[in-house]
Tab-separated table of C-alpha atoms and ligand atoms in Angstrom:
chain	number	residue	atom	x	y	z
A	34	MET	CA	-55.493	43.339	37.160
A	35	ALA	CA	-53.084	42.222	39.843
A	36	LEU	CA	-53.866	42.743	43.474
A	37	ILE	CA	-51.251	44.772	45.274
A	38	GLY	CA	-50.711	44.178	48.966
A	39	GLN	CA	-48.402	42.905	51.761
A	40	ASP	CA	-49.872	39.560	52.291
A	41	ILE	CA	-47.140	36.968	52.327
A	42	ASN	CA	-49.561	34.069	52.539
A	43	LYS	CA	-51.379	35.208	49.477
A	44	ALA	CA	-48.111	35.566	47.574
A	45	LYS	CA	-47.043	32.036	48.874
A	46	GLY	CA	-50.370	30.552	47.667
A	47	PHE	CA	-50.007	31.853	44.079
A	48	LEU	CA	-46.422	30.757	43.867
A	49	GLU	CA	-47.199	27.265	45.204
A	50	ALA	CA	-49.877	27.072	42.481
A	51	GLY	CA	-47.245	27.772	39.818
A	52	GLN	CA	-48.297	31.375	39.278
A	53	LEU	CA	-46.106	34.467	39.147
A	54	VAL	CA	-45.867	37.207	41.818
A	55	GLY	CA	-44.157	40.596	41.715
A	56	ILE	CA	-41.695	40.741	44.621
A	57	PRO	CA	-39.787	43.680	46.138
A	58	THR	CA	-35.986	43.384	46.676
A	59	GLU	CA	-33.519	46.095	47.674
A	60	THR	CA	-32.345	46.417	44.046
A	61	VAL	CA	-35.405	46.310	41.753
A	62	TYR	CA	-38.747	44.468	41.809
A	63	GLY	CA	-38.625	40.889	40.566
A	64	LEU	CA	-41.101	38.768	38.563
A	65	ALA	CA	-41.005	35.602	40.599
A	66	GLY	CA	-41.965	32.025	40.068
A	67	ASN	CA	-41.052	28.595	41.346
A	68	ALA	CA	-37.435	28.020	40.074
A	69	LEU	CA	-37.936	24.236	40.204
A	70	ASN	CA	-41.155	24.236	38.179
A	71	VAL	CA	-40.476	24.379	34.416
A	72	ASP	CA	-43.984	25.562	33.610
A	73	ALA	CA	-43.661	28.489	36.035
A	74	VAL	CA	-40.286	29.404	34.642
A	75	ALA	CA	-41.629	29.240	31.091
A	76	LYS	CA	-44.408	31.688	32.199
A	77	ILE	CA	-41.737	34.119	33.315
A	78	PHE	CA	-40.163	34.174	29.910
A	79	GLN	CA	-43.518	34.544	28.249
A	80	THR	CA	-44.766	37.320	30.617
A	81	LYS	CA	-41.671	39.411	30.136
A	82	ASN	CA	-41.388	38.689	26.452
A	83	ARG	CA	-37.859	37.606	27.182
A	84	PRO	CA	-35.746	35.501	24.877
A	85	SER	CA	-35.073	32.021	26.331
A	86	PHE	CA	-31.293	32.393	25.831
A	87	ASP	CA	-31.240	34.980	28.614
A	88	PRO	CA	-30.940	33.002	31.935
A	89	LEU	CA	-32.671	33.941	35.218
A	90	ILE	CA	-31.411	34.669	38.807
A	91	VAL	CA	-32.486	32.260	41.538
A	92	HIS	CA	-33.420	33.790	44.884
A	93	THR	CA	-33.520	32.225	48.302
A	94	ASP	CA	-32.911	33.072	51.919
A	95	SER	CA	-29.834	31.107	53.175
A	96	ILE	CA	-26.512	29.737	52.091
A	97	GLU	CA	-27.614	26.364	53.379
A	98	LYS	CA	-30.546	26.297	50.932
A	99	ILE	CA	-28.194	27.431	48.113
A	100	ASN	CA	-25.927	24.517	48.796
A	101	SER	CA	-28.823	22.139	48.162
A	102	PHE	CA	-28.924	23.184	44.417
A	103	VAL	CA	-25.325	24.161	43.549
A	104	LYS	CA	-22.101	22.058	43.542
A	105	GLY	CA	-20.418	24.325	46.124
A	106	ILE	CA	-19.189	27.794	46.604
A	107	PRO	CA	-15.480	28.347	45.672
A	108	GLU	CA	-13.469	30.164	48.404
A	109	PRO	CA	-13.234	33.703	47.222
A	110	LEU	CA	-16.968	33.675	46.362
A	111	GLN	CA	-17.779	32.207	49.774
A	112	GLN	CA	-16.135	35.216	51.323
A	113	LEU	CA	-18.220	37.546	49.247
A	114	ALA	CA	-21.310	35.554	50.128
A	115	GLU	CA	-20.679	35.726	53.861
A	116	LYS	CA	-19.958	39.413	53.776
A	117	PHE	CA	-22.611	40.773	51.352
A	118	TRP	CA	-25.662	38.421	51.588
A	119	PRO	CA	-28.372	39.305	52.054
A	120	GLY	CA	-27.549	42.093	49.581
A	121	PRO	CA	-27.152	43.343	45.937
A	122	LEU	CA	-24.722	40.491	45.020
A	123	THR	CA	-25.412	37.640	42.547
A	124	LEU	CA	-22.969	34.699	42.315
A	125	LEU	CA	-22.563	32.362	39.408
A	126	LEU	CA	-22.234	28.805	40.771
A	127	GLU	CA	-22.173	25.447	39.243
A	128	LYS	CA	-25.672	24.033	39.293
A	129	GLN	CA	-27.045	20.670	40.380
A	130	ASP	CA	-29.517	18.872	38.046
A	131	ILE	CA	-32.505	19.909	40.201
A	132	ILE	CA	-32.252	23.454	38.578
A	133	PRO	CA	-34.031	23.227	35.228
A	134	ASP	CA	-31.932	24.059	32.113
A	135	LEU	CA	-34.486	26.620	31.201
A	136	VAL	CA	-33.483	28.705	34.198
A	137	THR	CA	-29.813	28.866	33.102
A	138	ALA	CA	-30.519	28.801	29.373
A	139	GLY	CA	-28.492	25.590	29.192
A	140	LEU	CA	-25.426	27.086	30.980
A	141	ASN	CA	-23.636	25.002	33.677
A	142	ARG	CA	-23.701	27.824	36.162
A	143	VAL	CA	-26.799	29.135	37.927
A	144	ALA	CA	-27.028	32.799	39.085
A	145	VAL	CA	-27.994	32.960	42.752
A	146	ARG	CA	-28.665	35.655	45.296
A	147	ILE	CA	-30.156	36.333	48.755
A	148	PRO	CA	-31.994	39.634	48.479
A	149	LYS	CA	-32.199	42.081	51.311
A	150	HIS	CA	-35.826	42.930	51.771
A	151	PRO	CA	-37.708	41.985	54.991
A	152	LEU	CA	-41.003	41.027	53.161
A	153	THR	CA	-39.320	38.897	50.523
A	154	LEU	CA	-37.000	37.277	52.926
A	155	ARG	CA	-39.939	36.198	55.007
A	156	LEU	CA	-41.671	34.871	51.934
A	157	LEU	CA	-38.553	32.972	50.893
A	158	ARG	CA	-38.182	31.475	54.340
A	159	GLU	CA	-41.655	30.080	54.144
A	160	LEU	CA	-41.313	28.564	50.711
A	161	ASP	CA	-39.846	25.043	50.155
A	162	PHE	CA	-38.479	26.095	46.759
A	163	PRO	CA	-36.251	28.957	45.539
A	164	LEU	CA	-37.689	31.726	43.300
A	165	ALA	CA	-36.461	32.460	39.749
A	166	ALA	CA	-36.965	36.230	39.311
A	167	PRO	CA	-35.745	38.625	36.606
A	168	SER	CA	-36.495	42.252	36.945
A	169	ALA	CA	-40.282	42.744	36.586
A	170	ASN	CA	-40.312	44.814	33.401
A	171	PRO	CA	-40.973	43.865	29.783
A	172	PHE	CA	-37.682	42.775	28.190
A	173	GLY	CA	-35.414	45.619	27.299
A	174	TYR	CA	-37.388	48.330	29.200
A	175	ILE	CA	-36.577	50.240	32.354
A	176	SER	CA	-36.435	48.184	35.545
A	177	PRO	CA	-39.258	48.735	38.210
A	178	THR	CA	-38.380	50.261	41.605
A	179	LYS	CA	-41.956	50.529	42.961
A	180	ALA	CA	-44.943	48.221	43.032
A	181	SER	CA	-46.799	50.687	40.851
A	182	HIS	CA	-44.196	50.329	38.103
A	183	VAL	CA	-44.871	46.600	38.050
A	184	ALA	CA	-48.569	47.097	37.977
A	185	GLN	CA	-48.314	49.501	35.087
A	186	GLN	CA	-46.508	47.111	32.809
A	187	LEU	CA	-47.315	43.525	33.946
A	188	GLY	CA	-50.381	44.084	36.095
A	189	GLU	CA	-52.709	42.538	33.537
A	190	GLN	CA	-50.746	39.343	33.423
A	191	ILE	CA	-50.036	38.443	37.040
A	192	PRO	CA	-52.313	37.858	40.002
A	193	TYR	CA	-50.387	39.619	42.809
A	194	ILE	CA	-47.719	42.138	43.601
A	195	LEU	CA	-46.184	42.212	47.001
A	196	ASP	CA	-45.723	45.852	47.872
A	197	GLY	CA	-42.487	46.518	49.679
A	198	GLY	CA	-42.245	50.254	48.962
A	199	SER	CA	-39.419	51.883	47.002
A	200	CYS	CA	-36.302	49.847	46.330
A	201	GLU	CA	-33.418	51.050	48.607
A	202	VAL	CA	-30.647	50.480	46.097
A	203	GLY	CA	-32.433	51.027	42.835
A	204	LEU	CA	-29.838	49.288	40.536
A	205	GLU	CA	-29.724	45.511	39.801
A	206	SER	CA	-27.335	43.250	41.727
A	207	THR	CA	-23.715	43.018	40.762
A	208	ILE	CA	-23.022	39.668	39.097
A	209	VAL	CA	-19.789	37.812	40.064
A	210	GLY	CA	-18.224	34.517	39.183
A	211	ILE	CA	-14.870	32.866	38.703
A	212	GLU	CA	-13.203	32.362	35.369
A	213	GLU	CA	-9.830	30.684	34.950
A	214	GLY	CA	-9.237	31.192	38.678
A	215	LYS	CA	-10.022	34.923	38.528
A	216	VAL	CA	-12.964	36.636	40.279
A	217	THR	CA	-14.891	38.147	37.363
A	218	ILE	CA	-17.621	40.808	37.290
A	219	TYR	CA	-20.281	40.129	34.640
A	220	ARG	CA	-22.588	43.062	35.463
A	221	LEU	CA	-21.786	46.205	37.394
A	222	GLY	CA	-24.626	46.818	39.860
A	223	GLY	CA	-25.756	47.915	43.234
A	224	LEU	CA	-22.807	46.440	45.224
A	225	ASP	CA	-19.915	48.901	44.779
A	226	LEU	CA	-17.013	47.329	43.047
A	227	ASN	CA	-14.616	48.877	45.612
A	228	LEU	CA	-16.193	46.801	48.398
A	229	ILE	CA	-15.567	43.675	46.314
A	230	THR	CA	-11.947	44.473	45.561
A	231	GLU	CA	-11.251	45.388	49.202
A	232	LEU	CA	-12.192	41.785	50.121
A	233	VAL	CA	-10.881	39.669	47.317
A	234	GLY	CA	-8.339	41.867	45.495
A	235	GLU	CA	-8.198	42.643	41.819
A	236	VAL	CA	-11.078	41.493	39.641
A	237	GLU	CA	-11.656	41.076	35.953
A	238	ILE	CA	-14.488	43.080	34.424
A	239	LYS	CA	-16.457	41.580	31.535
A	240	SER	CA	-19.662	43.446	31.800
A	241	HIS	CA	-19.304	45.664	28.794
A	242	SER	CA	-19.021	42.966	26.145
A	243	SER	CA	-22.501	42.696	24.530
A	244	SER	CA	-21.521	39.359	22.870
A	245	ASN	CA	-20.299	37.760	26.067
A	246	PRO	CA	-21.549	34.211	25.938
A	247	ALA	CA	-21.361	33.760	29.815
A	248	ALA	CA	-23.926	36.522	30.371
A	249	PRO	CA	-26.165	36.601	27.251
A	250	GLY	CA	-28.614	39.044	28.832
A	251	LEU	CA	-26.203	41.858	28.712
A	252	LEU	CA	-27.259	43.132	25.373
A	253	LYS	CA	-25.961	46.538	24.376
A	254	SER	CA	-29.369	48.169	24.177
A	255	HIS	CA	-31.370	47.641	27.340
A	256	TYR	CA	-33.019	49.638	30.081
A	257	ALA	CA	-34.276	51.710	27.176
A	258	PRO	CA	-36.957	54.411	27.365
A	259	SER	CA	-39.339	54.484	24.345
A	260	LYS	CA	-38.278	58.159	23.679
A	261	GLU	CA	-35.184	59.237	21.913
A	262	PHE	CA	-32.399	59.284	24.645
A	263	ILE	CA	-29.339	61.375	24.193
A	264	LEU	CA	-26.292	61.217	26.371
A	265	GLY	CA	-23.729	64.020	26.327
A	266	ASP	CA	-22.697	67.359	27.775
A	267	LEU	CA	-25.847	69.030	29.035
A	268	ASN	CA	-24.385	72.489	28.776
A	269	GLU	CA	-24.330	71.876	25.016
A	270	LEU	CA	-27.386	69.669	24.701
A	271	VAL	CA	-29.891	71.984	26.468
A	272	PRO	CA	-29.205	75.041	24.370
A	273	GLU	CA	-29.267	72.868	21.224
A	274	MET	CA	-32.668	71.468	22.199
A	275	LEU	CA	-34.096	74.957	23.027
A	276	GLN	CA	-32.986	76.101	19.579
A	277	ARG	CA	-34.629	73.127	17.825
A	278	GLU	CA	-37.863	73.815	19.702
A	279	ILE	CA	-38.487	70.191	20.461
A	280	PRO	CA	-40.237	69.232	23.737
A	281	PHE	CA	-37.442	67.753	25.808
A	282	GLY	CA	-36.696	66.501	29.281
A	283	VAL	CA	-33.398	66.659	31.271
A	284	LEU	CA	-31.789	64.072	33.513
A	285	SER	CA	-28.682	65.410	35.421
A	286	LEU	CA	-26.704	64.413	38.550
A	287	ASN	CA	-27.290	67.907	40.062
A	288	LYS	CA	-27.344	70.603	37.355
A	289	ARG	CA	-30.396	72.831	37.065
A	290	PHE	CA	-31.235	74.789	34.006
A	291	SER	CA	-33.594	77.741	33.781
A	292	LEU	CA	-36.152	76.520	31.305
A	293	ASP	CA	-39.419	78.165	30.469
A	294	GLY	CA	-42.524	76.154	29.947
A	295	PRO	CA	-43.128	72.511	30.658
A	296	SER	CA	-39.715	70.847	30.045
A	297	PRO	CA	-39.444	68.331	32.869
A	298	GLN	CA	-36.050	68.156	34.550
A	299	PHE	CA	-34.785	65.724	37.231
A	300	GLN	CA	-31.753	65.877	39.384
A	301	LEU	CA	-30.669	62.453	40.416
A	302	SER	CA	-29.059	63.812	43.583
A	303	PRO	CA	-28.960	67.573	44.323
A	304	SER	CA	-26.079	66.939	46.653
A	305	GLY	CA	-24.153	64.821	44.101
A	306	ASP	CA	-24.483	61.581	46.156
A	307	LEU	CA	-24.194	58.575	43.780
A	308	VAL	CA	-26.008	56.221	46.127
A	309	GLU	CA	-29.044	58.557	46.091
A	310	ALA	CA	-28.618	58.960	42.325
A	311	ALA	CA	-28.723	55.152	41.938
A	312	LYS	CA	-31.908	54.918	43.939
A	313	ASN	CA	-33.705	57.549	41.787
A	314	LEU	CA	-32.364	56.543	38.358
A	315	PHE	CA	-35.081	54.243	37.035
A	316	ASP	CA	-37.928	56.118	38.644
A	317	TYR	CA	-36.902	59.318	36.995
A	318	LEU	CA	-36.170	57.741	33.672
A	319	ARG	CA	-39.695	56.306	33.730
A	320	GLN	CA	-41.214	59.616	34.619
A	321	LEU	CA	-39.364	61.355	31.746
A	322	ASP	CA	-40.437	58.579	29.450
A	323	GLN	CA	-44.041	59.214	30.398
A	324	SER	CA	-43.824	62.996	30.151
A	325	GLY	CA	-44.760	65.250	27.238
A	326	ALA	CA	-41.133	65.379	26.115
A	327	SER	CA	-40.241	63.761	22.836
A	328	VAL	CA	-36.427	63.717	23.553
A	329	ILE	CA	-34.586	62.968	26.774
A	330	VAL	CA	-31.159	64.432	27.300
A	331	ALA	CA	-28.898	63.135	30.061
A	332	GLU	CA	-25.325	63.249	31.331
A	333	LEU	CA	-22.927	60.569	32.605
A	334	MET	CA	-22.045	60.380	36.293
A	335	PRO	CA	-18.469	60.537	37.660
A	336	GLU	CA	-16.823	57.146	36.911
A	337	HIS	CA	-16.379	56.007	40.532
A	338	GLY	CA	-18.368	54.012	43.083
A	339	LEU	CA	-21.971	53.429	41.943
A	340	GLY	CA	-21.304	55.978	39.181
A	341	ARG	CA	-19.840	53.262	37.065
A	342	ALA	CA	-22.885	51.025	37.276
A	343	ILE	CA	-25.259	54.032	36.718
A	344	ASN	CA	-23.219	54.849	33.581
A	345	ASP	CA	-23.481	51.275	32.359
A	346	ARG	CA	-27.336	51.602	32.454
A	347	LEU	CA	-27.283	55.130	30.904
A	348	ARG	CA	-25.179	53.958	28.039
A	349	ARG	CA	-27.357	50.908	27.418
A	350	ALA	CA	-30.418	53.160	27.525
A	351	ALA	CA	-28.810	55.310	24.884
A	352	ALA	CA	-27.652	52.477	22.652
A	353	LYS	CA	-29.584	51.731	19.510
A	354	GLY	CA	-30.420	48.278	18.276
B	211	LIG	O1	-30.956	42.723	41.303
B	211	LIG	C1	-31.278	41.847	40.519
B	211	LIG	O2	-30.350	41.059	40.122
B	211	LIG	C2	-32.695	41.702	40.102
B	211	LIG	C3	-33.494	41.326	41.228
B	211	LIG	C4	-34.991	40.988	40.935
B	211	LIG	O3	-32.965	40.208	41.939
B	211	LIG	N1	-32.798	40.756	39.017
B	211	LIG	C5	-32.352	40.975	37.723
B	211	LIG	O4	-32.616	39.947	36.840
B	211	LIG	O5	-31.745	41.937	37.406
B	211	LIG	P1	-32.494	40.100	35.239
B	211	LIG	O6	-33.037	38.869	34.726
B	211	LIG	O7	-33.140	41.362	34.858
B	211	LIG	O8	-30.990	40.126	35.031
B	211	LIG	C6	-30.265	38.948	35.204
B	211	LIG	C7	-28.906	38.987	34.502
B	211	LIG	C8	-29.103	38.862	33.018
B	211	LIG	O9	-28.319	39.784	32.290
B	211	LIG	C9	-28.595	37.366	32.772
B	211	LIG	O10	-28.014	37.224	31.485
B	211	LIG	C10	-27.639	37.154	33.899
B	211	LIG	O11	-28.210	37.892	34.932
B	211	LIG	N2	-27.512	35.757	34.217
B	211	LIG	C11	-28.490	34.989	34.848
B	211	LIG	N3	-28.062	33.714	34.890
B	211	LIG	C12	-26.847	33.709	34.380
B	211	LIG	C13	-25.934	32.655	34.214
B	211	LIG	N4	-26.207	31.357	34.572
B	211	LIG	N5	-24.802	32.889	33.672
B	211	LIG	C14	-24.496	34.114	33.265
B	211	LIG	N6	-25.357	35.270	33.399
B	211	LIG	C15	-26.508	34.970	33.938
B	212	LIG	MG1	-33.491	43.060	33.811
């Protein structure tokens, strides 16, 4: 079973030996390995049970280090980098040969980000290689936002989890690149789209296409609980469930229902704050998935700010196949 602690030297030792470590970031926990070591990278795919056509994000602590493994940062992306790093932003940049093809699934661009978490930033500063790190969950399941989530699912397979508390943002990073001269969003995430457009103007959004070859990981069904998950109008779904007498759980933005008995219900943000909702999303989904309910009913958030990224995750959680 993985040790859990805050010992950066221990984490560093395992990573230098080619082993994997769970690391905290402001978005979700990552399953990290040496990005320049093909064996460590292969271990990441194997541990997560992730198909090798789904590329990984490379993490480091400075733009200077990034420039040593990419072919440059085009102007509008440079602006985003300077403004939002460290933070929940991932950029797709042309890679140099030093980045193994396995990391990018053979694509020319590598996904890069500087995460905003004090422990992980200190760890990255002390390493002389960057870290490849997907979210630390089995492929297709809910992303982890606490060290205990990582331990529950991958604890048997890795030696160490660096415990950095609960993730501040709670949604994966927003993925941005350039296509035909246009700033393009490949995954809605923890960096609010409005902040990006304020800086670089209109953007193209490609994140909803499940067959998008530039971001093969964005499969339609993802972030999925193991229970049946139904998205809709809770004012209709809840009475329907009560009538069917099925044990069910409820996930709302801030609605409360008077339910007898053990039906668990979670409000993502009692005050309707979408930033708070994002932070709670994966933890509450996980608790519902582990509850006695056999069906989970949930509602979409308002389609603005982080609501759009939350809705993207909710739709993928509800998608079948
Ligand atoms: O917030 C995050 O981004 C977290 C933390 C740990 O940094 N990481 C994360 O990684 O969410 P993962 O592997 O769960 O999701 C990475 C996404 C995948 O959908 C993948 O397809 C896409 O990034 N991606 C990675 N490299 C890419 C590339 N070269 N081109 C296009 N998409 C890429
Ligand atoms: Mg993931």
